[in-house]
CSV table of C-alpha atoms and ligand atoms in Angstrom, one decimal:
chain,number,residue,atom,x,y,z
A,9,UNK,CA,7.4,-22.4,20.9
A,10,UNK,CA,5.2,-23.1,23.9
A,11,UNK,CA,1.4,-22.5,23.4
A,12,UNK,CA,1.2,-19.5,25.8
A,13,UNK,CA,4.3,-17.7,24.7
A,14,UNK,CA,3.6,-14.0,24.1
A,15,UNK,CA,4.4,-12.4,20.7
A,16,UNK,CA,6.0,-9.0,20.6
A,17,UNK,CA,5.1,-6.5,17.8
A,18,UNK,CA,7.1,-3.3,17.4
A,19,UNK,CA,5.5,-0.6,15.3
A,20,UNK,CA,1.7,-0.6,15.3
A,21,UNK,CA,0.9,0.9,11.9
A,22,UNK,CA,-0.8,-1.0,9.0
A,23,UNK,CA,1.4,-4.1,9.2
A,24,UNK,CA,1.9,-4.1,13.0
A,25,UNK,CA,-1.8,-3.6,13.9
A,26,UNK,CA,-2.9,-6.3,11.4
A,27,UNK,CA,-0.1,-8.7,12.7
A,28,UNK,CA,-1.0,-8.1,16.3
A,29,UNK,CA,-4.8,-8.5,15.7
A,30,UNK,CA,-4.4,-11.6,13.5
A,31,UNK,CA,-2.0,-13.4,15.9
A,32,UNK,CA,-4.5,-12.6,18.7
A,33,UNK,CA,-7.3,-13.9,16.5
A,34,UNK,CA,-5.6,-17.3,16.2
A,35,UNK,CA,-5.1,-17.5,19.9
A,36,UNK,CA,-1.8,-15.9,20.9
A,37,UNK,CA,-1.2,-13.2,23.5
A,38,UNK,CA,0.4,-10.2,21.9
A,39,UNK,CA,2.1,-7.2,23.3
A,40,UNK,CA,2.3,-4.4,20.7
A,41,UNK,CA,4.5,-1.4,21.2
A,42,UNK,CA,4.7,2.0,19.3
A,43,UNK,CA,6.5,5.2,19.9
A,44,UNK,CA,3.4,7.2,18.9
A,45,UNK,CA,1.7,7.8,22.3
A,46,UNK,CA,-1.5,9.1,20.7
A,47,UNK,CA,-1.8,6.0,18.6
A,48,UNK,CA,-1.3,3.7,21.6
A,49,UNK,CA,-3.8,5.8,23.7
A,50,UNK,CA,-6.4,5.5,21.0
A,51,UNK,CA,-5.9,1.7,20.6
A,52,UNK,CA,-6.2,1.3,24.4
A,53,UNK,CA,-9.5,3.0,24.2
A,54,UNK,CA,-10.6,0.6,21.5
A,55,UNK,CA,-10.3,3.3,18.7
A,56,UNK,CA,-9.0,1.8,15.4
A,57,UNK,CA,-6.4,4.0,13.8
A,58,UNK,CA,-6.6,2.8,10.2
A,59,UNK,CA,-9.5,2.1,7.8
A,60,UNK,CA,-9.1,-1.6,7.1
A,61,UNK,CA,-11.9,-4.2,6.7
A,62,UNK,CA,-12.4,-6.5,9.6
A,63,UNK,CA,-9.7,-5.0,11.8
A,64,UNK,CA,-12.2,-3.4,14.2
A,65,UNK,CA,-14.0,-6.7,14.7
A,66,UNK,CA,-10.7,-8.6,15.4
A,67,UNK,CA,-9.5,-6.0,17.9
A,68,UNK,CA,-12.9,-6.1,19.7
A,69,UNK,CA,-13.1,-9.9,19.8
A,70,UNK,CA,-9.5,-10.4,21.0
A,71,UNK,CA,-9.1,-7.4,23.4
A,72,UNK,CA,-8.1,-9.7,26.3
A,73,UNK,CA,-5.2,-11.1,24.4
A,74,UNK,CA,-3.9,-7.7,23.2
A,75,UNK,CA,-1.8,-5.3,25.2
A,76,UNK,CA,-0.8,-1.9,23.7
A,77,UNK,CA,2.2,-0.1,25.2
A,78,UNK,CA,4.8,2.6,24.5
A,79,UNK,CA,7.3,0.9,26.7
A,80,UNK,CA,9.8,-1.4,25.0
A,81,UNK,CA,10.6,-2.8,28.5
A,82,UNK,CA,7.1,-4.4,28.5
A,83,UNK,CA,7.8,-6.1,25.2
A,84,UNK,CA,11.2,-7.3,26.2
A,85,UNK,CA,9.9,-8.6,29.5
A,86,UNK,CA,7.1,-10.6,28.0
A,87,UNK,CA,8.1,-11.7,24.5
A,88,UNK,CA,10.9,-13.6,23.0
A,89,UNK,CA,10.0,-13.2,19.3
A,90,UNK,CA,9.8,-9.5,18.4
A,91,UNK,CA,8.1,-8.8,15.1
A,92,UNK,CA,9.6,-5.6,13.8
A,93,UNK,CA,6.9,-3.7,11.8
A,94,UNK,CA,8.3,-0.1,11.8
A,95,UNK,CA,8.1,2.0,8.7
A,96,UNK,CA,11.0,2.2,6.2
A,97,UNK,CA,10.2,5.3,4.2
A,98,UNK,CA,12.4,6.5,1.3
A,99,UNK,CA,15.2,9.0,1.9
A,100,UNK,CA,15.7,11.9,-0.5
A,101,UNK,CA,18.1,9.7,-2.5
A,102,UNK,CA,15.4,6.9,-2.8
A,103,UNK,CA,17.3,4.5,-0.5
A,104,UNK,CA,15.3,2.9,2.3
A,105,UNK,CA,15.5,5.0,5.5
A,106,UNK,CA,16.4,2.4,8.1
A,107,UNK,CA,16.7,4.8,11.0
A,108,UNK,CA,13.6,3.4,12.7
A,109,UNK,CA,14.7,-0.2,12.3
A,110,UNK,CA,18.1,0.9,13.7
A,111,UNK,CA,16.5,2.5,16.7
A,112,UNK,CA,14.6,-0.7,17.4
A,113,UNK,CA,17.8,-2.7,17.2
A,114,UNK,CA,19.6,-0.2,19.5
A,115,UNK,CA,17.0,-1.0,22.2
A,116,UNK,CA,17.6,-4.7,22.1
A,117,UNK,CA,20.3,-6.5,24.0
A,118,UNK,CA,22.4,-9.2,22.4
A,119,UNK,CA,22.1,-11.6,25.3
A,120,UNK,CA,20.6,-14.3,23.1
A,121,UNK,CA,17.3,-13.9,24.9
A,122,UNK,CA,15.4,-12.3,22.1
A,123,UNK,CA,14.9,-12.8,18.3
A,124,UNK,CA,14.1,-10.1,15.9
A,125,UNK,CA,11.6,-11.1,13.2
A,126,UNK,CA,11.8,-8.5,10.4
A,127,UNK,CA,8.4,-7.8,8.8
A,128,UNK,CA,9.4,-4.3,7.7
A,129,UNK,CA,10.6,-4.2,4.1
A,130,UNK,CA,14.3,-3.7,4.1
A,131,UNK,CA,17.1,-3.8,1.5
A,132,UNK,CA,18.9,-7.1,1.0
A,133,UNK,CA,21.9,-7.0,3.3
A,134,UNK,CA,20.0,-5.4,6.2
A,135,UNK,CA,19.8,-8.6,8.2
A,136,UNK,CA,23.5,-9.3,7.7
A,137,UNK,CA,24.4,-5.8,8.9
A,138,UNK,CA,22.2,-6.2,12.0
A,139,UNK,CA,23.9,-9.5,12.8
A,140,UNK,CA,27.3,-7.9,12.5
A,141,UNK,CA,26.2,-5.1,14.9
A,142,UNK,CA,24.6,-7.6,17.4
A,143,UNK,CA,26.1,-11.0,16.8
A,144,UNK,CA,24.1,-12.6,19.6
A,145,UNK,CA,20.7,-11.2,18.5
A,146,UNK,CA,18.9,-14.0,16.7
A,147,UNK,CA,17.4,-12.7,13.4
A,148,UNK,CA,14.9,-13.9,10.9
A,149,UNK,CA,13.6,-12.2,7.8
A,150,UNK,CA,9.9,-12.7,7.3
A,151,UNK,CA,8.7,-10.1,4.8
A,152,UNK,CA,5.1,-9.2,4.8
A,153,UNK,CA,2.9,-9.4,1.6
A,154,UNK,CA,-0.5,-8.2,2.8
A,155,UNK,CA,-2.4,-5.8,0.7
A,156,UNK,CA,-4.1,-2.8,2.3
A,157,UNK,CA,-7.9,-3.2,1.8
A,158,UNK,CA,-7.7,-6.9,2.3
A,159,UNK,CA,-4.9,-7.0,4.9
A,160,UNK,CA,-6.7,-9.2,7.4
A,161,UNK,CA,-7.7,-11.8,4.9
A,162,UNK,CA,-4.2,-11.8,3.3
A,163,UNK,CA,-2.6,-12.3,6.7
A,164,UNK,CA,-4.9,-15.1,7.8
A,165,UNK,CA,-4.8,-16.8,4.4
A,166,UNK,CA,-1.4,-16.1,2.9
A,167,UNK,CA,-0.3,-17.4,-0.6
A,168,UNK,CA,3.1,-18.0,0.8
A,169,UNK,CA,5.2,-17.3,3.9
A,170,UNK,CA,8.8,-16.6,3.4
A,171,UNK,CA,11.2,-17.2,6.3
A,172,UNK,CA,14.8,-16.4,5.9
A,173,UNK,CA,17.4,-17.5,8.5
A,174,UNK,CA,21.1,-17.9,8.5
A,175,UNK,CA,23.2,-20.4,10.3
A,176,UNK,CA,22.6,-20.5,14.1
A,177,UNK,CA,19.1,-19.0,13.9
A,178,UNK,CA,17.2,-22.0,12.7
A,179,UNK,CA,15.4,-22.2,16.1
A,180,UNK,CA,13.8,-18.8,15.4
A,181,UNK,CA,12.8,-19.8,11.9
A,182,UNK,CA,11.2,-23.0,13.3
A,183,UNK,CA,9.3,-21.0,15.9
A,184,UNK,CA,8.1,-18.5,13.2
A,185,UNK,CA,7.1,-21.5,10.9
A,186,UNK,CA,5.1,-23.0,13.8
A,187,UNK,CA,3.2,-19.7,14.2
A,188,UNK,CA,2.4,-19.4,10.5
A,189,UNK,CA,1.8,-23.1,9.6
A,190,UNK,CA,-1.9,-23.1,10.8
A,191,UNK,CA,-2.6,-20.2,8.4
A,192,UNK,CA,-1.8,-22.3,5.4
A,193,UNK,CA,0.1,-21.2,2.3
A,194,UNK,CA,3.4,-22.4,0.9
A,195,UNK,CA,6.3,-22.1,3.4
A,196,UNK,CA,9.5,-20.9,1.7
A,197,UNK,CA,12.5,-21.5,4.0
A,198,UNK,CA,15.6,-19.7,2.8
A,199,UNK,CA,18.5,-17.6,3.8
A,200,UNK,CA,18.1,-14.0,5.0
A,201,UNK,CA,19.4,-12.2,1.9
A,202,UNK,CA,17.2,-14.2,-0.4
A,203,UNK,CA,14.1,-13.6,1.7
A,204,UNK,CA,14.8,-9.9,1.7
A,205,UNK,CA,15.1,-10.0,-2.1
A,206,UNK,CA,11.9,-11.9,-2.5
A,207,UNK,CA,10.0,-9.0,-1.1
A,208,UNK,CA,11.7,-6.3,-3.1
A,209,UNK,CA,11.6,-8.4,-6.3
A,210,UNK,CA,7.9,-9.2,-5.9
A,211,UNK,CA,6.9,-5.5,-5.6
A,212,UNK,CA,9.2,-4.5,-8.4
A,213,UNK,CA,7.6,-7.2,-10.6
A,214,UNK,CA,4.1,-6.1,-9.9
A,215,UNK,CA,5.0,-2.5,-10.5
A,216,UNK,CA,6.6,-3.5,-13.8
A,217,UNK,CA,3.3,-5.2,-14.8
A,218,UNK,CA,1.5,-1.9,-14.1
A,219,UNK,CA,3.9,0.3,-16.0
A,220,UNK,CA,3.9,-2.3,-18.9
A,221,UNK,CA,0.1,-2.2,-19.3
A,222,UNK,CA,0.1,1.6,-19.0
A,223,UNK,CA,2.5,1.8,-21.9
A,224,UNK,CA,0.3,-0.7,-23.8
A,225,UNK,CA,-2.6,1.7,-23.0
A,226,UNK,CA,-0.7,4.7,-24.3
A,227,UNK,CA,0.1,2.8,-27.6
A,228,UNK,CA,-3.5,1.6,-27.8
A,229,UNK,CA,-4.7,5.2,-27.8
A,230,UNK,CA,-2.5,5.9,-30.8
A,231,UNK,CA,-3.6,2.8,-32.8
A,232,UNK,CA,-7.3,2.8,-31.8
A,233,UNK,CA,-7.2,-0.3,-29.6
A,234,UNK,CA,-8.9,-0.7,-26.2
A,235,UNK,CA,-6.4,-1.6,-23.5
A,236,UNK,CA,-9.1,-3.3,-21.4
A,237,UNK,CA,-9.8,-5.7,-24.2
A,238,UNK,CA,-6.0,-6.2,-24.8
A,239,UNK,CA,-5.5,-6.9,-21.1
A,240,UNK,CA,-8.4,-9.4,-21.0
A,241,UNK,CA,-7.0,-11.2,-24.0
A,242,UNK,CA,-3.5,-11.2,-22.5
A,243,UNK,CA,-4.6,-12.2,-18.9
A,244,UNK,CA,-6.2,-15.4,-20.0
A,245,UNK,CA,-2.8,-16.7,-20.9
A,246,UNK,CA,-1.8,-18.6,-17.7
A,247,UNK,CA,1.8,-17.6,-18.1
A,248,UNK,CA,0.7,-13.9,-17.9
A,249,UNK,CA,-2.4,-13.9,-15.6
A,250,UNK,CA,-5.0,-11.1,-15.3
A,251,UNK,CA,-3.7,-9.5,-12.1
A,252,UNK,CA,-2.1,-6.0,-12.2
A,253,UNK,CA,-3.0,-5.5,-15.9
A,254,UNK,CA,-5.4,-2.6,-15.2
A,255,UNK,CA,-4.2,0.5,-17.0
A,256,UNK,CA,-4.7,3.7,-15.2
A,257,UNK,CA,-3.0,6.6,-13.4
A,258,UNK,CA,-0.2,4.4,-12.2
A,259,UNK,CA,0.8,2.9,-8.9
A,260,UNK,CA,1.0,4.7,-5.6
A,261,UNK,CA,0.7,3.7,-2.0
A,262,UNK,CA,3.1,3.1,0.8
A,263,UNK,CA,5.0,0.2,-0.9
A,264,UNK,CA,5.4,0.1,-4.7
A,265,UNK,CA,6.9,3.6,-5.2
A,266,UNK,CA,9.3,3.3,-2.3
A,267,UNK,CA,10.2,-0.4,-2.8
A,268,UNK,CA,10.9,0.0,-6.6
A,269,UNK,CA,13.1,3.0,-5.9
A,270,UNK,CA,14.8,1.2,-3.0
A,271,UNK,CA,15.6,-1.8,-5.2
A,272,UNK,CA,16.9,0.5,-7.9
A,273,UNK,CA,19.1,2.3,-5.4
A,274,UNK,CA,20.2,-1.0,-3.8
A,275,UNK,CA,21.3,-2.3,-7.2
A,276,UNK,CA,23.1,1.0,-8.0
A,277,UNK,CA,24.9,1.0,-4.7
A,278,UNK,CA,26.0,-2.5,-5.5
A,279,UNK,CA,27.4,-1.4,-8.9
A,280,UNK,CA,24.5,-2.6,-11.1
A,281,UNK,CA,22.3,-0.2,-13.1
A,282,UNK,CA,18.8,-1.6,-13.0
A,283,UNK,CA,17.7,-0.3,-16.4
A,284,UNK,CA,14.2,-1.9,-16.5
A,285,UNK,CA,13.2,-0.6,-13.1
A,286,UNK,CA,14.4,2.9,-13.9
A,287,UNK,CA,11.9,2.9,-16.8
A,288,UNK,CA,9.1,1.4,-14.7
A,289,UNK,CA,9.4,4.3,-12.3
A,290,UNK,CA,9.6,6.9,-15.1
A,291,UNK,CA,6.6,5.6,-16.9
A,292,UNK,CA,4.7,5.7,-13.6
A,293,UNK,CA,5.5,9.4,-13.2
A,294,UNK,CA,4.6,10.3,-16.7
A,295,UNK,CA,1.3,8.5,-16.6
A,296,UNK,CA,-0.3,11.0,-14.3
A,297,UNK,CA,0.6,13.9,-16.6
A,298,UNK,CA,-1.4,12.3,-19.4
A,299,UNK,CA,-4.6,13.2,-17.5
A,300,UNK,CA,-3.8,16.9,-17.8
A,301,UNK,CA,-3.6,16.5,-21.6
A,302,UNK,CA,-7.0,14.8,-21.6
A,303,UNK,CA,-8.6,17.6,-19.7
A,304,UNK,CA,-7.0,20.3,-21.9
A,305,UNK,CA,-8.2,18.5,-25.0
A,306,UNK,CA,-11.8,19.3,-24.0
A,307,UNK,CA,-11.4,22.4,-21.9
A,308,UNK,CA,-8.4,24.2,-23.3
A,309,UNK,CA,-6.5,26.1,-20.5
A,310,UNK,CA,-7.4,24.9,-17.1
A,311,UNK,CA,-7.1,28.3,-15.3
A,312,UNK,CA,-10.3,29.0,-13.4
A,313,UNK,CA,-11.8,25.7,-14.2
A,314,UNK,CA,-13.4,23.7,-11.4
A,315,UNK,CA,-12.2,20.1,-11.4
A,316,UNK,CA,-13.6,17.4,-9.1
A,317,UNK,CA,-11.5,14.5,-7.9
A,318,UNK,CA,-13.5,11.4,-7.2
A,319,UNK,CA,-11.5,9.4,-4.7
A,320,UNK,CA,-8.3,10.4,-3.0
A,321,UNK,CA,-6.9,7.3,-1.3
A,322,UNK,CA,-4.2,5.4,-3.3
A,323,UNK,CA,-6.7,2.6,-3.8
A,324,UNK,CA,-10.2,1.6,-2.6
A,325,UNK,CA,-11.0,0.2,0.8
A,326,UNK,CA,-8.2,2.1,2.6
A,327,UNK,CA,-7.7,5.6,3.8
A,328,UNK,CA,-4.0,5.4,3.1
A,329,UNK,CA,-2.9,8.5,1.2
A,330,UNK,CA,0.8,7.7,0.9
A,331,UNK,CA,2.0,8.4,-2.6
A,332,UNK,CA,-1.6,8.6,-3.8
A,333,UNK,CA,-2.1,9.9,-7.4
A,334,UNK,CA,-4.5,12.5,-6.0
A,335,UNK,CA,-1.6,14.3,-4.4
A,336,UNK,CA,0.2,14.8,-7.7
A,337,UNK,CA,-3.0,15.6,-9.6
A,338,UNK,CA,-4.3,18.2,-7.2
A,339,UNK,CA,-0.9,20.0,-7.1
A,340,UNK,CA,-0.7,19.9,-10.9
A,341,UNK,CA,-4.2,21.1,-11.4
A,342,UNK,CA,-3.7,24.0,-9.0
A,343,UNK,CA,-0.4,24.7,-10.7
A,344,UNK,CA,-2.4,25.3,-13.9
A,345,UNK,CA,-4.8,27.6,-12.1
A,346,UNK,CA,-7.7,25.1,-11.7
A,347,UNK,CA,-9.9,25.0,-8.6
A,348,UNK,CA,-9.9,21.5,-7.1
A,349,UNK,CA,-12.8,20.0,-5.2
A,350,UNK,CA,-12.5,16.5,-3.8
A,351,UNK,CA,-14.5,13.7,-2.4
A,352,UNK,CA,-13.4,10.4,-0.8
A,353,UNK,CA,-15.7,8.1,1.3
A,354,UNK,CA,-13.0,7.5,4.0
A,355,UNK,CA,-9.8,9.3,3.3
A,356,UNK,CA,-10.9,12.9,3.9
A,357,UNK,CA,-9.3,13.2,7.4
A,358,UNK,CA,-5.9,12.1,6.2
A,359,UNK,CA,-6.2,14.0,2.9
A,360,UNK,CA,-6.9,17.3,4.7
A,361,UNK,CA,-3.5,17.1,6.3
A,362,UNK,CA,-1.8,16.6,2.9
A,363,UNK,CA,-3.8,18.5,0.2
A,364,UNK,CA,-3.5,22.2,0.3
A,365,UNK,CA,-5.9,24.6,-1.3
A,366,UNK,CA,-8.5,21.8,-2.0
A,367,UNK,CA,-12.2,22.1,-1.2
A,368,UNK,CA,-13.7,19.0,0.3
A,369,UNK,CA,-17.2,17.8,-0.6
A,370,UNK,CA,-19.3,15.5,1.5
A,371,UNK,CA,-20.5,13.4,-1.5
A,372,UNK,CA,-19.7,12.7,-5.1
A,373,UNK,CA,-22.9,14.7,-6.1
A,374,UNK,CA,-21.7,17.7,-4.1
A,375,UNK,CA,-18.2,17.5,-5.7
A,376,UNK,CA,-19.6,17.4,-9.2
A,377,UNK,CA,-22.0,20.3,-8.7
A,378,UNK,CA,-21.0,23.0,-11.2
A,379,UNK,CA,-17.7,21.3,-12.1
A,380,UNK,CA,-16.1,21.6,-15.5
A,381,UNK,CA,-14.6,18.2,-15.3
A,382,UNK,CA,-14.3,15.2,-13.0
A,383,UNK,CA,-11.4,12.8,-12.6
A,384,UNK,CA,-12.1,9.3,-11.2
A,385,UNK,CA,-8.9,8.8,-9.2
A,386,UNK,CA,-9.9,5.9,-6.9
A,387,UNK,CA,-12.2,3.2,-8.0
A,388,UNK,CA,-14.5,3.1,-4.9
A,389,UNK,CA,-17.4,0.7,-5.5
A,390,UNK,CA,-20.0,3.4,-4.7
A,391,UNK,CA,-18.9,5.4,-7.8
A,392,UNK,CA,-20.3,2.6,-10.1
A,393,UNK,CA,-23.8,3.1,-8.7
A,394,UNK,CA,-24.0,6.9,-9.1
A,395,UNK,CA,-26.9,8.3,-11.1
A,396,UNK,CA,-24.6,9.6,-13.9
A,397,UNK,CA,-27.4,11.2,-16.0
A,398,UNK,CA,-28.4,13.3,-13.0
A,399,UNK,CA,-24.8,14.2,-12.4
A,400,UNK,CA,-24.2,15.2,-16.0
A,401,UNK,CA,-27.0,17.7,-15.6
A,402,UNK,CA,-25.4,19.2,-12.4
A,403,UNK,CA,-22.0,19.8,-14.0
A,404,UNK,CA,-21.0,22.9,-15.9
A,405,UNK,CA,-19.4,20.6,-18.5
A,406,UNK,CA,-20.1,16.9,-18.3
A,407,UNK,CA,-16.5,15.7,-18.8
A,408,UNK,CA,-15.2,12.6,-17.0
A,409,UNK,CA,-11.6,11.3,-17.1
A,410,UNK,CA,-11.8,7.8,-15.7
A,411,UNK,CA,-8.3,7.3,-14.3
A,412,UNK,CA,-9.0,3.7,-13.5
A,413,UNK,CA,-11.1,2.5,-16.5
A,414,UNK,CA,-13.6,1.7,-13.8
A,415,UNK,CA,-16.9,2.9,-15.5
A,416,UNK,CA,-18.6,1.7,-18.6
A,417,UNK,CA,-17.9,4.2,-21.4
A,418,UNK,CA,-21.1,3.5,-23.3
A,419,UNK,CA,-23.2,4.1,-20.1
A,420,UNK,CA,-21.4,7.4,-19.4
A,421,UNK,CA,-21.8,8.6,-22.9
A,422,UNK,CA,-25.5,7.7,-22.9
A,423,UNK,CA,-25.7,9.7,-19.7
A,424,UNK,CA,-24.4,12.7,-21.6
A,425,UNK,CA,-20.7,12.7,-20.6
A,426,UNK,CA,-17.7,13.2,-22.7
A,427,UNK,CA,-15.8,10.2,-21.4
A,428,UNK,CA,-12.0,9.7,-21.5
A,429,UNK,CA,-10.5,6.5,-20.2
A,430,UNK,CA,-6.9,5.4,-20.2
A,431,UNK,CA,-6.0,3.5,-23.4
A,432,UNK,CA,-9.6,3.3,-24.6
A,433,UNK,CA,-10.8,4.8,-27.9
A,434,UNK,CA,-12.3,8.3,-27.6
B,9,NAD,N1,1.4,-1.0,4.4
B,9,NAD,C1,1.5,-2.1,3.7
B,9,NAD,O1,0.6,-2.4,2.9
B,9,NAD,C2,2.7,-2.9,3.8
B,9,NAD,C3,2.7,-4.2,3.2
B,9,NAD,C4,3.8,-5.0,3.3
B,9,NAD,C5,5.0,-4.5,3.9
B,9,NAD,N2,5.0,-3.2,4.4
B,9,NAD,C6,6.2,-2.8,5.1
B,9,NAD,O2,6.0,-2.9,6.5
B,9,NAD,C7,6.6,-1.8,7.2
B,9,NAD,C8,5.6,-1.0,8.0
B,9,NAD,O3,4.7,-0.4,7.1
B,9,NAD,P1,3.3,0.3,7.6
B,9,NAD,O4,2.6,0.6,6.4
B,9,NAD,O5,2.7,-0.6,8.6
B,9,NAD,O6,3.9,1.6,8.3
B,9,NAD,P2,3.2,2.6,9.2
B,9,NAD,O7,3.8,3.9,8.9
B,9,NAD,O8,1.7,2.5,9.0
B,9,NAD,O9,3.5,2.1,10.7
B,9,NAD,C9,4.8,2.1,11.2
B,9,NAD,C10,4.7,2.3,12.7
B,9,NAD,O10,5.9,2.2,13.4
B,9,NAD,C11,6.0,3.1,14.4
B,9,NAD,N3,7.4,3.3,14.8
B,9,NAD,C12,8.3,4.1,14.1
B,9,NAD,N4,9.5,4.0,14.8
B,9,NAD,C13,9.3,3.2,15.8
B,9,NAD,C14,10.2,2.7,16.9
B,9,NAD,N5,11.5,3.0,16.9
B,9,NAD,N6,9.6,1.9,17.8
B,9,NAD,C15,8.3,1.5,17.8
B,9,NAD,N7,7.5,2.0,16.8
B,9,NAD,C16,8.0,2.8,15.9
B,9,NAD,C17,5.3,4.3,13.9
B,9,NAD,O11,4.9,5.2,14.9
B,9,NAD,C18,4.1,3.7,13.1
B,9,NAD,O12,3.0,3.6,14.0
B,9,NAD,C19,7.3,-1.0,6.1
B,9,NAD,O13,8.6,-1.4,5.9
B,9,NAD,C20,6.5,-1.3,4.8
B,9,NAD,O14,7.3,-1.2,3.6
B,9,NAD,C21,3.9,-2.5,4.4
């Protein structure tokens, strides 16, 4: 790839915007295209469309190298490598909805002049189907592993870069490898189907770790153990490791729920019943319901009770609300007749579009005023520094369900709270 060759990015959401900004940061010209006209207009005016650390700084610094457009023609004229970053949400059946990927493919010629680099998470077999459809379209699978909240760091310093290409497309894989090599990380060169499976299997494994530790938490509650101690002891074993062993309300976000379901469906469609993953998904669903029981243990029926949700985003340092636990909890609480008040430092705007019947507070203090209970849903750092004694005095009943085992139970109890964690002794 020549030094001044422009990179095309199609779909400028979380992955696309980070991909565009980071390639610009390391010196490439980037033309980034999206069908969402409002999003492109905002980006052209320098307005950042997601809450993601460092993204604003990168966009400002590299403005000259970045072009935002709604015109696919611009991308096709200027770029040879087209990084496909469109969304692949679940369908009702749980399969990945590939309609957006397909609409991108439909816009591309098969004249051999362009190569599609698939960053979107797609089921194994997608690359092969696209190649059948467009035999002369060069294709590489290059799944994305960034984490929201640290996406820029993850992109610029990857653990590994997986590049899958089939016979005839090695030149694209070489070009993609050249782009990523300066970023460091292990390079995994493989075939397309294996690269596609690496992504799905990685997310399914991490989700499995979460559901596993949540089941250990539930057993710990029965036998008087503290799951945070259990996880600490387990995580020091190098074969296990400490990551993704935090018991809580379960996994959410734009990737784990849809990717586990998509892999389960992919297996099923191929004639294999993925039993373990079926349980992982079920455990995750049930985990949120346990919070209701914890509230009822202290308050009895929830009708008329005022319950505060601390944090709404699916995890801290993002305003992403996709599959957030707060969505399920607010609906269930209101289903039981509770009044829900919520506070999130950055996700309120997105949350307002999704949460019906919820009152929004401008601070944690305001949310807890007169509340019968609080549920810590997202472990935002600012919640650790609250004056919990003062907050206990402002609540009608100082009850806190710590859905992320984020706070120190002794400190909360000293502050006057009835504290309920997940898998911690009462
Ligand atoms: N968000 C993450 O943390 C993450 C991490 C790794 C992988 N992924 C995968 O990357 C993909 C994108 O995820 P995301 O979170 O960035 O999605 P997103 O919803 O934030 O962004 C997708 C963008 O694509 C645009 N789009 C849709 N159809 C289009 C089309 N035909 N042409 C041009 N643009 C189009 C949408 O308008 C949107 O802006 C998904 O497959 C996801 O599973 C996401």
